[in-house]
Amino acid sequence: MATRRSGKSYHHGDLRAALIAAAETELIEKGVDAFSLRGAARRAGVSHAAPAHHFKDANALLDALAASGFERLTAAMRAEQVASEADKTAQLVAAGIGYVRFAETNRELLQLMFGMSRRTGDDPDLARHSEAAFSVLVNGVGNVRGRQAFASEEGWRDVAACWSMVHGYAQLAIAGKMEFVTGLAFDEQRSLIEDLMRRAMSERGA
Amino acid sequence: MATRRSGKSYHHGDLRAALIAAAETELIEKGVDAFSLRGAARRAGVSHAAPAHHFKDANALLDALAASGFERLTAAMRAEQVASEADKTAQLVAAGIGYVRFAETNRELLQLMFGMSRRTGDDPDLARHSEAAFSVLVNGVGNVRGRQAFASEEGWRDVAACWSMVHGYAQLAIAGKMEFVTGLAFDEQRSLIEDLMRRAMSERGA
DNA sequence: TTTGCCGTCTTTTCGGTGTCAAGATAGATT
DNA sequence: AATCTATCTTGACACCGAAAAGACGGCAAA
């Protein structure tokens, strides 16, 4: 049998991480629907019951994958921020662009992250990384409006507007429902997203 | 409920419609994940292979259900519009409120409608009703900006902004991620949504 | 070093699911 | 009336997630 994979030992060593990686390719290739725990196990080269020792559930594995997704989403937003101008609003816009960019290159993953599907939701890592991503947006708003904006409801409304706008656009773009407004051109979309973000902050120039 | 299946005829009569109805309660009770075609068939009081003669797929059945969802979404937006003031912007806002209201009372259904999960997507009815819902928003924007706004990209950007905002808010509210901004009070949320919609149209009063 | 423990992985088994194929039924057509 | 055809049932298959029980092997205590 496949007792030893490629001459290695009976025990895997770091199966947990390997399973998360395998789950991602399984997710990408098969889609959210057809994802299967057994498939992920196959990809990792272990038996179908092996994952049970690291994740109580199929959904628990996907929780961990979603947590990794939020971690990378945060990184994507920050990366776009540091590459942008120093202007505070521009930084907030950059975070939004990073958000959309990440969404478009990780469609299945984003759907997993924000859908209520296929998840338990009680993973502490997931909550932690999810809040970290959120805080990028909150900090961006805080830099523009000033910290005292969060004393009243004002600042939180700004956050709600930015998040709703960028998340809604990302979801709709992924679903292919935004083709009526802009071509596929890189800069066109960038300027559209900037427009949308500025609207959310009530800072539209024109 | 099971129209006449209690000891009655071998043929059902209107199984197609009965299956769609059964699928909705199955969807609501079991959730998107645990939805099963066999479960829907059971609810309709029919054998597990019966649906195959009306829907080629489990996903095709869910397509039909999603189509019905878009039909009712359109109706919900229109209903909220006629109940609102005559002011054009207020009408657009009302459509947005109808959208969110529908989303919150039909969570599972909305996720089905807008997720790329569990669906084939090539149902013509689905496309038709989906476009009808979209056109409510487009008409609302047209009434505010004037028809000529759609000659340039201007009007379409307004549509993109409104749709992204309202859809994003609905999705996030459903996922329980909007609790930081407003209580559960009815009027508070209403005023928040109005604020968001006006931002999307760059018409914020304050 | 030897012994025994115990976490890791495998095998087996179970109920459930979607889909296909073949048979039963009844309404419609000729 | 005889036949046709859409509809529904039964049965089978492969796959899935989960749980139970056994095989393996690292590791600490003796």
Coordinates of C-alpha atoms (C1' of nucleotides) in Angstrom, one line a residue:
Chain A
M1 CA 0.0 0.0 0.0
A2 CA 0.9 3.6 0.1
T3 CA 2.1 3.2 3.6
R4 CA 5.1 5.4 2.9
R5 CA 4.8 8.2 0.5
S6 CA 7.9 8.8 -1.6
G7 CA 10.2 7.0 0.9
K8 CA 9.1 9.1 3.7
S9 CA 8.0 8.1 7.1
Y10 CA 4.6 6.8 8.3
H11 CA 4.0 10.0 10.1
H12 CA 3.8 13.0 8.0
G13 CA 5.5 15.7 10.0
D14 CA 3.4 18.7 9.2
L15 CA 0.2 17.4 7.9
R16 CA -1.9 20.2 9.2
A17 CA -0.2 22.8 7.0
A18 CA -0.1 20.4 4.1
L19 CA -3.8 19.9 4.3
I20 CA -4.5 23.6 4.3
A21 CA -2.4 24.0 1.1
A22 CA -4.0 20.9 -0.4
A23 CA -7.5 22.2 0.5
E24 CA -6.7 25.5 -1.4
T25 CA -5.9 23.8 -4.7
E26 CA -8.8 21.5 -4.2
L27 CA -11.0 24.5 -3.7
I28 CA -9.7 26.3 -6.7
E29 CA -9.9 23.3 -9.0
K30 CA -13.2 21.9 -7.9
G31 CA -15.0 25.0 -6.7
V32 CA -16.7 25.6 -3.5
D33 CA -19.5 23.1 -4.2
A34 CA -17.5 20.1 -5.3
F35 CA -14.8 20.6 -2.7
S36 CA -14.3 17.4 -0.8
L37 CA -12.4 16.5 2.3
R38 CA -11.4 13.2 0.8
G39 CA -10.0 15.0 -2.2
A40 CA -7.9 17.3 -0.1
A41 CA -6.6 14.3 1.8
R42 CA -5.7 12.6 -1.5
R43 CA -3.8 15.6 -2.6
A44 CA -1.9 15.6 0.6
G45 CA -1.1 12.0 0.0
V46 CA -2.8 10.6 3.1
S47 CA -5.8 8.5 3.8
H48 CA -9.2 10.0 3.9
A49 CA -9.6 9.8 7.6
A50 CA -6.2 11.4 8.4
P51 CA -7.5 15.0 8.5
A52 CA -9.8 14.1 11.4
H53 CA -6.8 14.3 13.8
H54 CA -6.1 17.9 12.8
F55 CA -9.6 19.2 12.0
K56 CA -12.6 18.0 13.7
D57 CA -14.7 18.7 10.6
A58 CA -14.5 19.3 6.9
N59 CA -15.7 22.8 7.7
A60 CA -13.0 23.3 10.3
L61 CA -10.4 22.7 7.6
L62 CA -12.1 25.3 5.5
D63 CA -12.2 27.7 8.5
A64 CA -8.5 27.4 8.7
L65 CA -8.2 28.0 5.0
A66 CA -10.4 31.1 5.3
A67 CA -8.2 32.3 8.1
S68 CA -5.2 32.1 5.9
G69 CA -7.2 34.0 3.3
F70 CA -7.9 36.9 5.6
E71 CA -4.3 37.0 6.6
R72 CA -3.3 37.4 2.9
L73 CA -6.1 39.8 2.3
T74 CA -4.7 42.0 5.0
A75 CA -1.3 41.8 3.5
A76 CA -2.6 42.6 0.0
M77 CA -4.3 45.8 1.3
R78 CA -1.2 46.9 3.2
A79 CA 1.0 46.2 0.2
E80 CA -1.1 48.4 -2.0
Q81 CA -1.0 51.1 0.6
V82 CA 2.7 51.3 0.9
A83 CA 2.9 51.5 -2.9
S84 CA 0.6 54.5 -3.0
E85 CA 1.0 58.2 -2.4
A86 CA 1.3 59.6 1.1
D87 CA -2.1 61.4 0.9
K88 CA -4.4 59.9 3.5
T89 CA -7.4 59.5 1.4
A90 CA -5.2 57.9 -1.3
Q91 CA -4.1 55.4 1.2
L92 CA -7.6 54.4 2.1
V93 CA -8.4 54.1 -1.6
A94 CA -5.3 52.0 -2.0
A95 CA -6.6 49.6 0.6
G96 CA -9.8 49.3 -1.3
I97 CA -8.0 48.5 -4.5
G98 CA -5.9 45.9 -2.7
Y99 CA -9.2 44.4 -1.5
V100 CA -10.7 44.1 -5.0
R101 CA -7.5 43.0 -6.5
F102 CA -7.2 40.2 -4.0
A103 CA -10.9 39.3 -4.5
E104 CA -10.4 38.9 -8.2
T105 CA -7.3 36.7 -8.0
N106 CA -8.8 34.5 -5.3
R107 CA -12.4 34.2 -6.3
E108 CA -13.2 30.9 -4.7
L109 CA -11.3 31.7 -1.6
L110 CA -13.1 35.0 -1.2
Q111 CA -16.4 33.4 -1.6
L112 CA -15.5 30.9 1.1
M113 CA -14.3 33.7 3.4
F114 CA -17.5 35.8 3.1
G115 CA -20.1 33.3 2.3
M116 CA -21.9 31.6 5.3
S117 CA -21.4 28.4 3.4
R118 CA -19.2 25.5 4.4
R119 CA -18.0 26.9 7.6
T120 CA -18.4 26.5 11.3
G121 CA -17.2 30.1 12.2
D122 CA -15.9 29.3 15.6
D123 CA -12.3 29.2 14.7
P124 CA -10.4 31.7 16.9
D125 CA -7.7 32.2 14.2
L126 CA -10.4 33.0 11.7
A127 CA -11.9 35.6 14.0
R128 CA -8.5 37.1 14.7
H129 CA -7.3 37.4 11.1
S130 CA -10.7 38.6 10.0
E131 CA -10.6 41.4 12.5
A132 CA -7.1 42.3 11.4
A133 CA -8.3 42.8 7.8
F134 CA -11.2 44.9 9.1
S135 CA -8.9 47.1 11.1
V136 CA -6.9 48.1 8.0
L137 CA -10.1 49.8 6.8
V138 CA -10.9 51.3 10.2
N139 CA -7.4 52.7 10.5
G140 CA -7.7 54.1 7.0
V141 CA -10.9 55.9 7.9
G142 CA -9.3 57.1 11.2
N143 CA -6.4 58.6 9.3
V144 CA -8.7 60.6 7.1
R145 CA -11.3 61.7 9.6
G146 CA -9.3 61.8 12.7
R147 CA -9.5 59.5 15.7
Q148 CA -12.3 61.5 17.3
A149 CA -14.6 60.6 14.5
F150 CA -15.1 57.2 16.3
A151 CA -16.5 58.9 19.4
S152 CA -19.8 59.5 17.6
E153 CA -21.5 57.3 15.1
E154 CA -19.9 59.4 12.3
G155 CA -16.7 57.4 11.9
W156 CA -18.4 54.1 12.0
R157 CA -20.8 55.1 9.3
D158 CA -17.8 56.0 7.2
V159 CA -16.4 52.5 7.8
A160 CA -19.7 50.9 7.0
A161 CA -19.9 52.9 3.7
C162 CA -16.3 52.0 2.6
W163 CA -16.6 48.4 3.5
S164 CA -20.0 48.0 1.9
M165 CA -18.9 49.7 -1.2
V166 CA -15.7 47.8 -1.7
H167 CA -17.1 44.5 -0.7
G168 CA -20.2 44.8 -2.8
Y169 CA -18.1 45.8 -5.8
A170 CA -15.8 42.9 -5.3
Q171 CA -18.6 40.4 -5.0
L172 CA -20.4 41.7 -8.0
A173 CA -17.3 41.9 -10.1
I174 CA -16.5 38.3 -9.2
A175 CA -20.0 37.3 -10.2
G176 CA -19.4 38.9 -13.6
K177 CA -22.1 41.6 -13.1
M178 CA -20.0 44.6 -13.4
E179 CA -19.1 44.4 -17.1
F180 CA -21.6 47.1 -18.0
V181 CA -19.5 49.8 -16.5
T182 CA -15.9 49.4 -17.5
G183 CA -13.7 47.5 -19.8
L184 CA -11.2 45.0 -18.5
A185 CA -8.5 47.6 -18.7
F186 CA -6.4 47.8 -15.6
D187 CA -6.4 51.6 -15.2
E188 CA -10.1 52.0 -16.0
Q189 CA -11.0 49.7 -13.2
R190 CA -8.6 51.4 -10.9
S191 CA -10.1 54.8 -11.5
L192 CA -13.6 53.3 -11.0
I193 CA -12.7 51.9 -7.7
E194 CA -11.2 55.2 -6.6
D195 CA -14.4 57.0 -7.6
L196 CA -16.5 54.5 -5.6
M197 CA -14.3 54.8 -2.5
R198 CA -14.4 58.6 -2.6
R199 CA -18.2 58.5 -2.9
A200 CA -18.3 56.2 0.1
M201 CA -16.4 58.9 2.0
S202 CA -18.5 61.7 0.5
E203 CA -15.4 63.1 -1.1
R204 CA -16.2 63.0 -4.8
G205 CA -14.3 65.6 -6.6
A206 CA -16.4 66.2 -9.7
Chain B
M1 CA -50.1 20.6 1.5
A2 CA -49.0 17.7 -0.7
T3 CA -51.6 18.5 -3.2
R4 CA -53.3 15.2 -3.6
R5 CA -50.5 12.7 -3.1
S6 CA -52.2 11.2 0.0
G7 CA -53.2 7.9 -1.6
K8 CA -54.1 9.7 -4.8
S9 CA -52.8 9.4 -8.3
Y10 CA -49.5 8.1 -9.5
H11 CA -48.8 11.3 -11.3
H12 CA -48.4 14.5 -9.3
G13 CA -50.0 17.1 -11.5
D14 CA -47.7 20.1 -11.0
L15 CA -44.5 18.6 -9.6
R16 CA -42.3 21.2 -11.0
A17 CA -43.8 24.0 -9.0
A18 CA -44.1 21.8 -5.9
L19 CA -40.4 20.9 -6.1
I20 CA -39.4 24.6 -6.2
A21 CA -41.6 25.3 -3.2
A22 CA -40.2 22.2 -1.4
A23 CA -36.7 23.3 -2.3
E24 CA -37.2 26.6 -0.7
T25 CA -38.2 25.2 2.7
E26 CA -35.4 22.7 2.4
L27 CA -33.0 25.5 1.7
I28 CA -34.3 27.5 4.7
E29 CA -34.3 24.7 7.1
K30 CA -31.1 22.9 6.2
G31 CA -29.1 25.8 4.9
V32 CA -27.2 26.1 1.6
D33 CA -24.7 23.5 2.5
A34 CA -26.9 20.7 3.7
F35 CA -29.5 21.2 1.0
S36 CA -30.2 18.0 -0.7
L37 CA -32.2 17.1 -3.8
R38 CA -33.4 14.0 -2.1
G39 CA -34.6 16.0 0.8
A40 CA -36.6 18.3 -1.5
A41 CA -38.1 15.3 -3.2
R42 CA -39.1 13.9 0.1
R43 CA -40.8 17.1 1.1
A44 CA -42.7 17.1 -2.2
G45 CA -43.8 13.5 -1.3
V46 CA -42.2 12.0 -4.3
S47 CA -39.4 9.5 -5.0
H48 CA -35.7 10.6 -5.1
A49 CA -35.4 10.3 -8.8
A50 CA -38.6 12.1 -9.8
P51 CA -37.0 15.6 -10.0
A52 CA -34.8 14.4 -12.8
H53 CA -37.7 14.7 -15.2
H54 CA -38.2 18.4 -14.5
F55 CA -34.7 19.5 -13.7
K56 CA -31.6 18.0 -15.3
D57 CA -29.6 18.6 -12.2
A58 CA -29.8 19.5 -8.5
N59 CA -28.3 22.8 -9.5
A60 CA -30.9 23.4 -12.2
L61 CA -33.6 23.2 -9.5
L62 CA -31.7 25.7 -7.4
D63 CA -31.4 27.9 -10.5
A64 CA -35.2 27.9 -10.8
L65 CA -35.5 28.8 -7.1
A66 CA -33.0 31.6 -7.5
A67 CA -35.1 32.9 -10.5
S68 CA -38.1 33.0 -8.2
G69 CA -36.0 34.8 -5.7
F70 CA -35.1 37.6 -8.2
E71 CA -38.7 37.9 -9.1
R72 CA -39.7 38.5 -5.5
L73 CA -36.7 40.8 -5.0
T74 CA -37.9 43.0 -7.8
A75 CA -41.4 43.1 -6.3
A76 CA -40.0 44.0 -2.9
M77 CA -38.1 46.9 -4.3
R78 CA -41.1 48.2 -6.2
A79 CA -43.3 47.8 -3.2
E80 CA -41.0 49.9 -1.1
Q81 CA -40.9 52.5 -3.8
V82 CA -44.6 53.0 -4.1
A83 CA -44.8 53.4 -0.4
S84 CA -42.3 56.2 -0.4
E85 CA -42.4 59.9 -1.1
A86 CA -42.5 61.2 -4.6
D87 CA -39.0 62.7 -4.5
K88 CA -36.9 60.9 -7.1
T89 CA -33.9 60.3 -4.9
A90 CA -36.2 59.1 -2.1
Q91 CA -37.5 56.5 -4.6
L92 CA -34.1 55.3 -5.4
V93 CA -33.3 55.0 -1.7
A94 CA -36.6 53.2 -1.2
A95 CA -35.5 50.6 -3.7
G96 CA -32.3 50.1 -1.8
I97 CA -34.2 49.7 1.4
G98 CA -36.4 47.1 -0.2
Y99 CA -33.3 45.3 -1.4
V100 CA -31.8 45.1 2.1
R101 CA -35.1 44.2 3.7
F102 CA -35.6 41.3 1.3
A103 CA -32.0 40.2 1.9
E104 CA -32.5 40.1 5.6
T105 CA -35.8 38.1 5.5
N106 CA -34.4 35.7 2.9
R107 CA -30.9 35.1 3.9
E108 CA -30.3 31.7 2.5
L109 CA -32.1 32.5 -0.7
L110 CA -30.1 35.7 -1.3
Q111 CA -26.9 33.8 -0.7
L112 CA -28.0 31.3 -3.3
M113 CA -29.0 34.1 -5.7
F114 CA -25.7 35.9 -5.6
G115 CA -23.2 33.2 -4.6
M116 CA -21.6 31.3 -7.5
S117 CA -22.3 28.2 -5.5
R118 CA -24.7 25.4 -6.3
R119 CA -25.8 26.8 -9.6
T120 CA -25.4 26.2 -13.3
G121 CA -26.3 29.8 -14.3
D122 CA -27.6 29.0 -17.7
D123 CA -31.3 29.1 -16.8
P124 CA -33.0 31.7 -19.1
D125 CA -35.6 32.5 -16.5
L126 CA -32.9 33.2 -14.0
A127 CA -31.2 35.6 -16.4
R128 CA -34.5 37.4 -17.2
H129 CA -35.6 37.9 -13.6
S130 CA -32.1 38.9 -12.6
E131 CA -32.0 41.6 -15.2
A132 CA -35.5 42.8 -14.2
A133 CA -34.2 43.4 -10.6
F134 CA -31.2 45.2 -12.0
S135 CA -33.4 47.5 -14.1
V136 CA -35.2 48.7 -11.1
L137 CA -32.0 50.2 -9.9
V138 CA -31.1 51.5 -13.4
N139 CA -34.4 53.2 -13.7
G140 CA -34.1 54.8 -10.3
V141 CA -30.7 56.3 -11.2
G142 CA -32.2 57.4 -14.6
N143 CA -35.0 59.2 -12.8
V144 CA -32.5 61.1 -10.6
R145 CA -29.8 61.9 -13.2
G146 CA -31.9 62.0 -16.3
R147 CA -31.8 59.6 -19.2
Q148 CA -28.9 61.3 -20.9
A149 CA -26.7 60.3 -18.0
F150 CA -26.3 56.9 -19.6
A151 CA -24.9 58.4 -22.8
S152 CA -21.6 58.8 -21.1
E153 CA -20.1 56.5 -18.5
E154 CA -21.4 58.8 -15.8
G155 CA -24.8 57.2 -15.3
W156 CA -23.3 53.7 -15.3
R157 CA -20.9 54.7 -12.6
D158 CA -23.8 55.8 -10.5
V159 CA -25.5 52.5 -11.0
A160 CA -22.3 50.7 -10.1
A161 CA -22.0 52.7 -6.9
C162 CA -25.6 52.2 -5.8
W163 CA -25.6 48.5 -6.5
S164 CA -22.2 47.9 -4.9
M165 CA -23.2 49.8 -1.8
V166 CA -26.5 48.2 -1.3
H167 CA -25.4 44.8 -2.2
G168 CA -22.3 45.0 -0.1
Y169 CA -24.2 46.2 2.9
A170 CA -26.8 43.5 2.5
Q171 CA -24.2 40.8 2.3
L172 CA -22.3 42.1 5.3
A173 CA -25.4 42.6 7.3
I174 CA -26.5 39.0 6.6
A175 CA -23.1 37.8 7.7
G176 CA -23.5 39.6 11.0
K177 CA -20.6 42.0 10.3
M178 CA -22.5 45.3 10.5
E179 CA -23.3 45.2 14.2
F180 CA -20.6 47.7 15.0
V181 CA -22.5 50.6 13.4
T182 CA -26.1 50.4 14.4
G183 CA -28.4 48.7 16.8
L184 CA -31.2 46.4 15.6
A185 CA -33.7 49.2 15.7
F186 CA -35.8 49.5 12.6
D187 CA -35.5 53.2 12.0
E188 CA -31.8 53.4 12.8
Q189 CA -31.0 51.0 10.1
R190 CA -33.3 52.7 7.7
S191 CA -31.5 56.0 8.2
L192 CA -28.2 54.3 7.8
I193 CA -29.1 52.8 4.5
E194 CA -30.4 56.1 3.3
D195 CA -27.1 57.7 4.2
L196 CA -25.2 55.0 2.3
M197 CA -27.4 55.3 -0.8
R198 CA -27.0 59.1 -0.8
R199 CA -23.2 58.7 -0.5
A200 CA -23.3 56.3 -3.5
M201 CA -25.0 59.1 -5.5
S202 CA -22.7 61.7 -4.0
E203 CA -25.7 63.5 -2.5
R204 CA -24.9 63.5 1.1
G205 CA -26.7 66.3 2.9
A206 CA -24.7 66.7 6.1
Chain C
dT1 C1' 18.9 -0.1 26.1
dT2 C1' 14.5 -1.7 26.8
dT3 C1' 9.7 -1.0 27.9
dG4 C1' 5.5 1.0 27.4
dC5 C1' 2.7 5.0 26.3
dC6 C1' 0.3 7.7 23.1
dG7 C1' -0.3 10.7 19.2
dT8 C1' -0.5 9.9 14.3
dC9 C1' -2.2 7.6 10.3
dT10 C1' -4.8 3.6 8.0
dT11 C1' -8.6 0.5 7.3
dT12 C1' -13.2 -0.6 7.7
dT13 C1' -17.8 0.4 8.1
dC14 C1' -22.1 3.1 8.1
dG15 C1' -25.7 6.2 6.5
dG16 C1' -26.5 9.7 3.1
dT17 C1' -26.2 11.9 -1.6
dG18 C1' -26.5 12.7 -6.9
dT19 C1' -27.0 10.5 -11.1
dC20 C1' -28.1 6.9 -14.3
dA21 C1' -30.8 2.8 -16.1
dA22 C1' -34.8 0.0 -16.3
dG23 C1' -39.5 -0.9 -15.0
dA24 C1' -44.4 0.6 -13.7
dT25 C1' -48.3 3.6 -14.4
dA26 C1' -51.7 6.5 -16.4
dG27 C1' -53.1 10.2 -19.4
dA28 C1' -53.1 11.3 -24.4
dT29 C1' -53.2 10.1 -29.3
dT30 C1' -54.5 7.4 -33.0
Chain D
dA1 C1' -59.4 -0.2 -28.2
dA2 C1' -54.4 -0.3 -28.8
dT3 C1' -50.5 2.2 -28.5
dC4 C1' -47.5 5.9 -27.4
dT5 C1' -45.2 8.9 -24.2
dA6 C1' -44.4 11.7 -20.3
dT7 C1' -44.2 10.9 -15.6
dC8 C1' -42.9 8.6 -11.5
dT9 C1' -40.7 4.4 -8.9
dT10 C1' -37.2 1.1 -7.9
dG11 C1' -32.6 -0.3 -7.9
dA12 C1' -27.8 0.3 -8.6
dC13 C1' -23.3 2.7 -8.5
dA14 C1' -19.7 5.7 -7.1
dC15 C1' -18.6 9.1 -4.0
dC16 C1' -18.8 11.6 0.4
dG17 C1' -18.3 12.7 5.7
dA18 C1' -17.9 10.7 10.0
dA19 C1' -16.9 7.2 13.6
dA20 C1' -14.6 3.0 15.3
dA21 C1' -10.9 0.1 15.7
dG22 C1' -6.4 -1.4 14.4
dA23 C1' -1.2 -0.5 12.8
dC24 C1' 2.8 2.3 13.3
dG25 C1' 6.5 4.7 15.4
dG26 C1' 8.4 8.7 18.1
dC27 C1' 9.6 9.4 22.8
dA28 C1' 10.0 9.4 27.8
dA29 C1' 10.6 6.6 31.9
dA30 C1' 12.8 2.5 33.7

